[in-house]
Amino acid sequence: EAGVTQFPSHSVIEKGQTVTLRCDPISGHDNLYWYRRVMGKEIKFLLHFVKESKQDESGMPNNRFLAERTGGTYSTLKVQPAELEDSGVYFCASSQVGPRYGGSYGYTFGSGTRLTVV
Amino acid sequence: GQNIDQPTEMTATEGAIVQINCTYQTSGFNGLFWYQQHAGEAPTFLSYNVLDGLEEKGRFSSFLSRSKGYSYLLLKELQMKDSASYLCAVRAGANNLFFGTGTRLTVIP
């Protein structure tokens, strides 16, 4: 089975520009999560989709971040305008509805997008 | 809120055993995960504990004590390829994961 795919793997943009990150979850996984790791800190939760609906977006840092999941398949995370403190690695993870006992217990992570704002 | 602590770095010798500890304070605990992450790659699942006790899977074992808010990951017969970051993560609330900062393990010959 194909894993979670994230694009691009790296992005370098100037402060004030816009960047859109994309995540393709495992086919059939209704749950999709975005996480972010700022250098030297822990991976932090940003938001959670169930299909196309935002289940929890309590981790979104501010209104410069916009996540969408039209059609309940892939998701995009747009940062507009980007600031220096937005630099970090953005991870996406997916799981089936109601992670169950067994296997990876639902969460499969992508390799992340390393965003550098200069 | 959630608070998860683990050592920042550890070094161990090839062939040896290493134990990586994780303590947590959380509300709505619903399981604890250990992930392995090599630089530039996705975190990959190692183990899951939701009940107290030891879960063994090959060279890797994980222990959980919910009353103490404590877990450890035990790696046996260390290999050079085990050099990586090991992430402790607690599931709480609506199935969201909360991570520690990770422990960077270096295996030396």
Coordinates of C-alpha atoms in Angstrom, one line a residue:
Chain A
E1 CA 0.0 0.0 0.0
A2 CA 1.3 3.5 -0.8
G3 CA 2.2 5.6 2.2
V4 CA 1.4 9.1 3.1
T5 CA 2.9 11.5 0.5
Q6 CA 3.8 15.1 1.1
F7 CA 4.8 17.7 -1.5
P8 CA 7.1 19.5 -1.7
S9 CA 9.8 17.9 0.4
H10 CA 11.6 21.2 0.8
S11 CA 10.5 24.8 0.3
V12 CA 12.4 28.0 0.7
I13 CA 10.4 31.2 0.5
E14 CA 10.8 34.8 1.5
K15 CA 9.0 36.4 4.4
G16 CA 5.6 37.7 3.2
Q17 CA 5.2 35.1 0.4
T18 CA 2.6 32.4 0.2
V19 CA 3.3 28.7 0.3
T20 CA 1.0 25.7 -0.1
L21 CA 1.9 22.3 1.3
R22 CA 0.1 19.2 0.1
C23 CA -0.6 15.9 1.7
D24 CA -1.9 12.8 0.1
P25 CA -3.1 10.3 2.8
I26 CA -3.4 6.6 2.4
S27 CA -6.4 5.8 0.3
G28 CA -9.4 5.1 2.4
H29 CA -8.1 6.8 5.5
D30 CA -10.7 9.3 6.7
N31 CA -8.6 10.8 9.4
L32 CA -5.9 13.3 8.3
Y33 CA -3.7 15.2 10.7
W34 CA -1.2 18.0 10.3
Y35 CA 1.7 18.5 12.7
R36 CA 4.6 20.8 12.8
R37 CA 8.1 20.6 14.3
V38 CA 10.0 23.8 14.9
M39 CA 13.7 23.4 15.3
G40 CA 14.6 22.1 18.7
K41 CA 11.1 21.7 19.8
E42 CA 8.6 18.8 19.9
I43 CA 6.3 17.8 17.1
K44 CA 3.1 19.8 17.7
F45 CA -0.5 19.1 16.6
L46 CA -2.0 21.6 14.2
L47 CA -5.3 20.2 13.1
H48 CA -7.4 17.1 12.4
F49 CA -9.7 16.3 9.5
V50 CA -12.3 13.6 9.4
K51 CA -13.1 13.3 5.7
E52 CA -13.6 16.9 4.6
S53 CA -14.6 18.3 8.0
K54 CA -12.3 19.9 10.4
Q55 CA -12.6 17.9 13.6
D56 CA -10.1 19.9 15.7
E57 CA -8.1 22.9 14.6
S58 CA -7.1 24.0 18.1
G59 CA -3.4 23.8 17.2
M60 CA -3.4 26.2 14.3
P61 CA -1.1 29.0 15.3
N62 CA -3.0 31.9 13.8
N63 CA -5.2 32.9 10.8
R64 CA -2.3 33.0 8.4
F65 CA -2.7 29.2 8.3
L66 CA -5.5 27.7 6.2
A67 CA -6.1 24.0 5.8
E68 CA -8.5 22.4 3.4
R69 CA -9.5 18.9 2.4
T70 CA -11.9 19.3 -0.4
G71 CA -13.6 16.0 -1.3
G72 CA -12.1 14.3 1.7
T73 CA -9.0 13.1 -0.1
Y74 CA -5.8 15.1 -0.2
S75 CA -5.3 18.1 2.0
T76 CA -3.5 21.4 1.6
L77 CA -2.0 23.7 4.2
K78 CA -1.5 27.3 3.0
V79 CA 0.6 29.8 4.9
Q80 CA -0.1 33.4 3.8
P81 CA 1.8 35.6 4.4
A82 CA 4.7 33.5 5.7
E83 CA 6.7 34.7 8.7
L84 CA 10.2 33.7 9.8
E85 CA 8.8 31.8 12.8
D86 CA 6.8 29.5 10.4
S87 CA 10.0 27.7 9.5
G88 CA 10.0 24.1 10.4
V89 CA 9.0 20.6 9.3
Y90 CA 5.4 20.1 8.6
F91 CA 4.2 16.5 8.9
C92 CA 1.0 14.9 7.8
A93 CA -0.4 11.7 9.1
S94 CA -3.5 9.7 8.3
S95 CA -5.5 6.9 9.9
Q96 CA -8.7 5.0 9.4
V97 CA -11.7 6.0 11.4
G98 CA -11.4 5.0 15.0
P99 CA -7.8 3.7 15.2
R100 CA -8.0 0.1 16.3
Y101 CA -5.7 -2.3 18.1
G102 CA -3.2 -3.7 15.6
G103 CA -0.7 -2.7 13.1
S104 CA 0.4 0.9 13.4
Y105 CA -2.7 1.7 15.4
G106 CA -3.8 3.9 12.6
Y107 CA -1.2 6.6 12.3
T108 CA 1.0 6.6 9.3
F109 CA 3.2 9.7 8.8
G110 CA 4.6 11.3 5.7
S111 CA 8.2 12.3 5.4
G112 CA 7.3 16.0 6.0
T113 CA 7.9 19.2 4.2
R114 CA 10.8 21.3 5.4
L115 CA 9.8 24.9 5.1
T116 CA 12.4 27.7 5.4
V117 CA 11.2 31.3 5.5
V118 CA 14.0 33.8 4.9
Chain B
G1 CA -2.4 20.6 28.9
Q2 CA 0.0 17.9 28.0
N3 CA 3.6 17.6 29.2
I4 CA 5.8 14.9 27.9
D5 CA 9.5 14.6 28.9
Q6 CA 12.3 12.4 27.6
P7 CA 16.1 12.7 27.5
T8 CA 17.5 14.8 24.7
E9 CA 20.4 12.6 23.8
M10 CA 21.8 9.1 24.6
T11 CA 24.8 7.1 23.5
A12 CA 25.2 3.4 23.6
T13 CA 27.5 0.7 22.3
E14 CA 26.7 -1.7 19.5
G15 CA 25.4 -5.0 20.9
A16 CA 24.4 -3.4 24.2
I17 CA 20.9 -2.7 25.7
V18 CA 19.5 0.8 26.1
Q19 CA 16.5 2.1 27.9
I20 CA 14.8 5.4 26.9
N21 CA 12.5 6.8 29.4
C22 CA 9.4 9.0 29.0
T23 CA 7.3 10.6 31.6
Y24 CA 4.0 12.3 30.9
Q25 CA 1.3 14.4 32.5
T26 CA -1.8 14.4 30.4
S27 CA -5.6 14.5 30.6
G28 CA -7.7 12.0 28.7
F29 CA -4.9 9.5 28.3
N30 CA -5.7 7.0 25.5
G31 CA -2.5 5.2 24.8
L32 CA 1.3 5.8 24.4
F33 CA 3.3 5.4 21.2
W34 CA 6.9 5.1 20.4
Y35 CA 8.2 6.1 17.0
Q36 CA 11.6 5.9 15.4
Q37 CA 12.7 8.7 13.1
H38 CA 15.8 8.9 11.0
A39 CA 16.8 12.3 9.8
G40 CA 14.7 13.5 6.9
E41 CA 12.4 10.6 7.1
A42 CA 8.9 9.9 8.4
P43 CA 8.4 8.8 12.0
T44 CA 7.8 5.1 11.9
F45 CA 5.7 3.2 14.4
L46 CA 7.6 1.0 16.9
S47 CA 5.1 0.2 19.7
Y48 CA 1.8 1.0 21.4
N49 CA 0.8 0.6 25.0
V50 CA -2.6 1.4 26.5
L51 CA -2.6 -1.0 29.4
D52 CA 0.1 -1.3 32.1
G53 CA 2.9 -3.7 31.4
L54 CA 5.5 -4.8 28.9
E55 CA 4.9 -5.2 25.2
E56 CA 7.7 -7.1 23.4
K57 CA 8.3 -7.1 19.7
G58 CA 11.6 -8.6 18.6
R59 CA 14.6 -6.4 19.8
F60 CA 12.2 -3.7 20.9
S61 CA 10.1 -3.7 24.1
S62 CA 8.0 -0.9 25.6
F63 CA 6.6 -0.6 29.1
L64 CA 3.8 1.5 30.5
S65 CA 2.8 2.5 34.0
R66 CA -0.3 4.6 33.9
S67 CA -0.4 5.4 37.6
K68 CA 3.2 6.7 37.4
G69 CA 2.8 8.4 34.0
Y70 CA 5.9 6.6 32.9
S71 CA 7.0 4.6 29.9
Y72 CA 10.2 3.2 28.6
L73 CA 11.5 1.8 25.3
L74 CA 14.0 -0.9 25.6
L75 CA 16.3 -1.7 22.6
K76 CA 18.3 -4.9 22.8
E77 CA 21.3 -6.1 20.7
L78 CA 21.9 -2.6 19.5
Q79 CA 22.9 -2.2 15.8
M80 CA 24.4 0.8 14.1
K81 CA 21.2 1.4 12.2
D82 CA 19.4 2.0 15.4
S83 CA 21.0 5.4 15.6
A84 CA 18.0 7.7 15.2
S85 CA 15.6 9.9 17.2
Y86 CA 13.0 8.1 19.3
L87 CA 9.8 9.9 19.9
C88 CA 7.4 9.3 22.8
A89 CA 3.8 10.3 22.0
V90 CA 0.7 10.2 24.1
R91 CA -2.8 10.0 22.5
A92 CA -5.3 12.1 24.3
G93 CA -8.6 13.7 23.6
A94 CA -10.0 13.2 20.1
N95 CA -7.3 10.8 19.0
N96 CA -4.7 13.5 18.7
L97 CA -1.0 12.7 19.4
F98 CA 1.1 14.8 21.7
F99 CA 4.9 14.3 21.3
G100 CA 7.9 14.7 23.5
T101 CA 10.9 16.4 22.0
G102 CA 12.5 13.1 21.1
T103 CA 15.7 11.3 22.2
R104 CA 18.6 11.2 19.8
L105 CA 20.3 7.9 20.2
T106 CA 23.8 7.4 18.9
V107 CA 25.1 3.9 18.6
I108 CA 28.9 3.6 18.7
P109 CA 31.0 0.6 17.7

